[in-house]
The first five atom37 places (N, CA, C, CB, O) and aatype in JSON, in Angstrom:
{
  "aatype": [12, 15, 16, 0, 19, 11, 19, 15, 0, 13, 0, 0, 0, 10, 19, 0, 19, 13, 0, 19, 0, 17, 0, 9, 7, 15, 0, 19, 7, 14, 10, 3, 6, 0, 14, 14, 0, 14, 14, 14, 0, 7, 6, 8, 8, 7, 8, 8, 14, 7, 7, 16, 14],
  "atom_mask": [
    [1, 1, 1, 1, 1],
    [1, 1, 1, 1, 1],
    [1, 1, 1, 1, 1],
    [1, 1, 1, 1, 1],
    [1, 1, 1, 1, 1],
    [1, 1, 1, 1, 1],
    [1, 1, 1, 1, 1],
    [1, 1, 1, 1, 1],
    [1, 1, 1, 1, 1],
    [1, 1, 1, 1, 1],
    [1, 1, 1, 1, 1],
    [1, 1, 1, 1, 1],
    [1, 1, 1, 1, 1],
    [1, 1, 1, 1, 1],
    [1, 1, 1, 1, 1],
    [1, 1, 1, 1, 1],
    [1, 1, 1, 1, 1],
    [1, 1, 1, 1, 1],
    [1, 1, 1, 1, 1],
    [1, 1, 1, 1, 1],
    [1, 1, 1, 1, 1],
    [1, 1, 1, 1, 1],
    [1, 1, 1, 1, 1],
    [1, 1, 1, 1, 1],
    [1, 1, 1, 0, 1],
    [1, 1, 1, 1, 1],
    [1, 1, 1, 1, 1],
    [1, 1, 1, 1, 1],
    [1, 1, 1, 0, 1],
    [1, 1, 1, 1, 1],
    [1, 1, 1, 1, 1],
    [1, 1, 1, 1, 1],
    [1, 1, 1, 1, 1],
    [1, 1, 1, 1, 1],
    [1, 1, 1, 1, 1],
    [1, 1, 1, 1, 1],
    [1, 1, 1, 1, 1],
    [1, 1, 1, 1, 1],
    [1, 1, 1, 1, 1],
    [1, 1, 1, 1, 1],
    [1, 1, 1, 1, 1],
    [1, 1, 1, 0, 1],
    [1, 1, 1, 1, 1],
    [1, 1, 1, 1, 1],
    [1, 1, 1, 1, 1],
    [1, 1, 1, 0, 1],
    [1, 1, 1, 1, 1],
    [1, 1, 1, 1, 1],
    [1, 1, 1, 1, 1],
    [1, 1, 1, 0, 1],
    [1, 1, 1, 0, 1],
    [1, 1, 1, 1, 1],
    [1, 1, 1, 1, 1]
  ],
  "atom_positions": [
    [[-15.81, -115.54, -122.62], [-16.41, -114.71, -121.54], [-15.75, -114.96, -120.22], [-17.91, -114.98, -121.42], [-15.64, -116.11, -119.77]],
    [[-15.31, -113.93, -119.61], [-14.52, -114.18, -118.44], [-15.59, -114.43, -117.15], [-13.47, -112.86, -118.21], [-16.78, -114.13, -117.25]],
    [[-15.06, -114.98, -116.07], [-15.77, -115.17, -114.93], [-16.38, -114.12, -114.43], [-15.1, -115.65, -114.04], [-17.57, -114.19, -114.12]],
    [[-15.59, -112.91, -114.26], [-16.14, -111.63, -113.75], [-17.24, -111.18, -114.36], [-15.28, -110.63, -113.8], [-18.18, -110.8, -113.66]],
    [[-17.31, -111.15, -115.8], [-18.46, -110.86, -116.65], [-19.66, -111.75, -116.31], [-18.09, -111.03, -118.11], [-20.76, -111.25, -116.06]],
    [[-19.47, -112.92, -116.29], [-20.59, -113.96, -115.96], [-21.15, -113.55, -114.58], [-20.01, -115.56, -115.91], [-22.37, -113.38, -114.44]],
    [[-20.34, -113.39, -113.63], [-20.82, -113.05, -112.22], [-21.64, -111.69, -112.23], [-19.53, -112.91, -111.19], [-22.74, -111.53, -111.69]],
    [[-20.96, -110.75, -112.92], [-21.67, -109.53, -113.02], [-23.01, -109.57, -113.69], [-20.88, -108.63, -113.69], [-23.98, -109.01, -113.17]],
    [[-23.08, -110.19, -114.82], [-24.34, -110.48, -115.62], [-25.27, -111.16, -114.77], [-24.09, -111.33, -116.88], [-26.44, -110.79, -114.82]],
    [[-24.91, -112.2, -113.9], [-25.86, -112.9, -113.11], [-26.42, -111.85, -111.97], [-25.14, -114.24, -112.46], [-27.62, -111.68, -111.76]],
    [[-25.54, -111.29, -111.41], [-26.0, -110.39, -110.3], [-26.92, -109.16, -110.83], [-24.69, -109.82, -109.53], [-27.85, -108.69, -110.19]],
    [[-26.55, -108.76, -111.98], [-27.58, -107.66, -112.62], [-28.84, -108.26, -112.87], [-27.09, -107.02, -114.02], [-29.9, -107.7, -112.56]],
    [[-28.78, -109.49, -113.47], [-30.17, -110.24, -113.73], [-30.97, -110.42, -112.47], [-29.93, -111.73, -114.36], [-32.19, -110.25, -112.45]],
    [[-30.2, -110.8, -111.31], [-30.94, -111.04, -110.11], [-31.41, -109.74, -109.46], [-30.11, -111.84, -109.14], [-32.45, -109.74, -108.8]],
    [[-30.72, -108.7, -109.6], [-31.25, -107.41, -109.07], [-32.59, -107.07, -109.94], [-30.08, -106.17, -109.21], [-33.64, -106.79, -109.36]],
    [[-32.5, -107.12, -111.26], [-33.6, -106.82, -112.08], [-34.78, -107.63, -111.73], [-33.26, -106.98, -113.46], [-35.89, -107.09, -111.72]],
    [[-34.63, -108.93, -111.44], [-35.78, -109.82, -111.12], [-36.41, -109.41, -109.75], [-35.31, -111.34, -111.08], [-37.64, -109.37, -109.68]],
    [[-35.66, -109.11, -108.7], [-36.04, -108.59, -107.41], [-36.73, -107.35, -107.51], [-34.93, -108.43, -106.54], [-37.76, -107.13, -106.88]],
    [[-36.07, -106.35, -108.44], [-36.83, -104.97, -108.64], [-38.22, -105.2, -109.25], [-35.99, -103.94, -109.64], [-39.22, -104.63, -108.82]],
    [[-38.22, -105.99, -110.19], [-39.65, -106.36, -110.88], [-40.62, -106.85, -109.93], [-39.53, -107.49, -111.97], [-41.79, -106.44, -109.9]],
    [[-40.07, -107.84, -109.06], [-40.99, -108.52, -107.96], [-41.48, -107.47, -107.08], [-40.2, -109.63, -107.05], [-42.68, -107.38, -106.81]],
    [[-40.6, -106.66, -106.61], [-40.91, -105.63, -105.6], [-41.96, -104.71, -106.16], [-39.63, -104.82, -105.17], [-42.98, -104.41, -105.55]],
    [[-41.63, -104.25, -107.44], [-42.62, -103.2, -108.07], [-44.01, -103.96, -108.1], [-42.13, -102.68, -109.68], [-45.0, -103.48, -107.55]],
    [[-44.04, -105.01, -108.69], [-45.43, -105.76, -108.69], [-46.06, -105.96, -107.34], [-45.28, -107.19, -109.31], [-47.26, -105.73, -107.19]],
    [[-45.3, -106.38, -106.33], [-45.77, -106.45, -104.89], [-46.26, -105.19, -104.4], [0.0, 0.0, 0.0], [-47.28, -105.17, -103.71]],
    [[-45.61, -104.09, -104.69], [-46.09, -102.74, -104.16], [-47.21, -102.34, -104.98], [-44.99, -101.61, -104.19], [-48.01, -101.62, -104.38]],
    [[-47.51, -102.61, -106.18], [-48.7, -102.27, -106.96], [-49.87, -103.07, -106.58], [-48.45, -102.43, -108.39], [-50.99, -102.57, -106.7]],
    [[-49.73, -104.27, -106.14], [-50.74, -105.24, -105.92], [-51.22, -104.9, -104.43], [-50.18, -106.79, -106.12], [-52.39, -104.57, -104.21]],
    [[-50.33, -104.98, -103.5], [-50.52, -104.85, -102.0], [-50.69, -106.17, -101.44], [0.0, 0.0, 0.0], [-50.45, -107.16, -102.13]],
    [[-51.11, -106.28, -100.21], [-51.32, -107.49, -99.49], [-52.47, -108.3, -100.03], [-51.54, -107.19, -98.09], [-53.54, -107.75, -100.25]],
    [[-52.31, -109.46, -100.24], [-53.56, -110.28, -100.65], [-54.51, -110.89, -99.45], [-53.04, -111.5, -101.52], [-55.72, -111.07, -99.5]],
    [[-53.8, -111.11, -98.59], [-54.7, -111.89, -97.68], [-54.88, -111.05, -96.22], [-54.0, -113.46, -97.42], [-54.92, -111.6, -95.12]],
    [[-55.0, -109.6, -96.46], [-55.21, -108.83, -95.35], [-56.72, -109.05, -94.79], [-54.91, -107.36, -95.72], [-57.69, -108.94, -95.54]],
    [[-56.84, -109.38, -93.39], [-58.03, -109.68, -92.88], [-58.63, -108.43, -92.31], [-57.9, -110.75, -91.92], [-57.91, -107.51, -91.93]],
    [[-59.9, -108.37, -92.26], [-60.54, -107.12, -91.59], [-60.18, -107.1, -90.19], [-62.12, -107.08, -91.71], [-59.84, -108.17, -89.67]],
    [[-60.22, -105.95, -89.45], [-60.01, -105.8, -88.19], [-61.0, -106.53, -87.25], [-59.97, -104.47, -87.97], [-62.2, -106.35, -87.43]],
    [[-60.56, -107.32, -86.28], [-61.55, -108.07, -85.45], [-62.38, -107.11, -84.54], [-60.81, -109.14, -84.55], [-61.85, -106.11, -84.06]],
    [[-63.67, -107.43, -84.33], [-64.4, -106.71, -83.49], [-63.94, -106.85, -82.1], [-65.73, -107.04, -83.63], [-63.2, -107.78, -81.77]],
    [[-64.45, -105.79, -81.13], [-64.01, -106.07, -79.82], [-64.77, -107.22, -79.07], [-64.11, -104.84, -79.06], [-65.91, -107.48, -79.45]],
    [[-64.24, -107.86, -78.11], [-64.92, -108.84, -77.45], [-66.35, -108.42, -76.97], [-64.09, -109.25, -76.35], [-66.56, -107.24, -76.69]],
    [[-67.3, -109.32, -76.86], [-68.67, -108.86, -76.56], [-68.82, -108.6, -75.15], [-69.7, -109.83, -77.0], [-69.73, -107.86, -74.79]],
    [[-67.96, -109.18, -74.21], [-67.99, -108.89, -72.86], [-67.6, -107.52, -72.19], [0.0, 0.0, 0.0], [-67.9, -107.16, -71.05]],
    [[-66.9, -106.85, -73.12], [-66.29, -105.46, -72.58], [-67.25, -104.32, -73.06], [-64.68, -105.16, -73.21], [-67.78, -104.32, -74.17]],
    [[-67.41, -103.46, -72.21], [-68.14, -102.14, -72.42], [-67.36, -101.06, -72.48], [-69.07, -101.85, -71.45], [-66.92, -100.73, -71.38]],
    [[-67.04, -100.42, -73.37], [-66.14, -99.17, -73.53], [-66.96, -97.99, -73.28], [-65.5, -99.04, -74.97], [-68.08, -97.79, -73.75]],
    [[-66.25, -97.17, -72.43], [-66.83, -96.02, -72.13], [-67.91, -95.91, -70.98], [0.0, 0.0, 0.0], [-68.47, -94.86, -70.67]],
    [[-68.12, -97.16, -70.39], [-69.17, -97.21, -69.23], [-68.33, -97.6, -67.96], [-70.42, -98.37, -69.52], [-67.63, -98.6, -67.93]],
    [[-68.45, -96.77, -66.97], [-67.76, -97.06, -65.72], [-68.77, -97.44, -64.67], [-66.92, -95.87, -65.24], [-69.7, -96.67, -64.46]],
    [[-68.67, -98.51, -64.03], [-69.58, -98.98, -62.92], [-69.56, -97.95, -61.84], [-69.15, -100.39, -62.33], [-68.51, -97.39, -61.52]],
    [[-70.78, -97.67, -61.24], [-70.84, -96.9, -60.07], [-71.13, -95.44, -60.5], [0.0, 0.0, 0.0], [-71.4, -94.64, -59.61]],
    [[-71.1, -95.05, -61.74], [-71.49, -93.72, -62.22], [-73.02, -93.51, -62.18], [0.0, 0.0, 0.0], [-73.81, -94.35, -61.75]],
    [[-73.34, -92.36, -62.65], [-74.78, -91.93, -62.65], [-75.45, -92.54, -63.85], [-74.95, -90.35, -62.68], [-74.86, -92.54, -64.93]],
    [[-76.62, -93.04, -63.73], [-77.29, -93.76, -64.86], [-77.62, -92.79, -65.97], [-78.59, -94.48, -64.39], [-78.18, -93.18, -66.99]]
  ]
}
């Protein structure tokens, strides 16, 4: 077996491994996705001081 065939076979196997890993990762999705953080308690959205009550 020549060196070119060995390198080509290794490259093909490497591409196949990464393709399978990418496909599994896409199917599973992110594992540690945290829920969105709530806004800070001190801020009041939509209320402007000095307006009508």
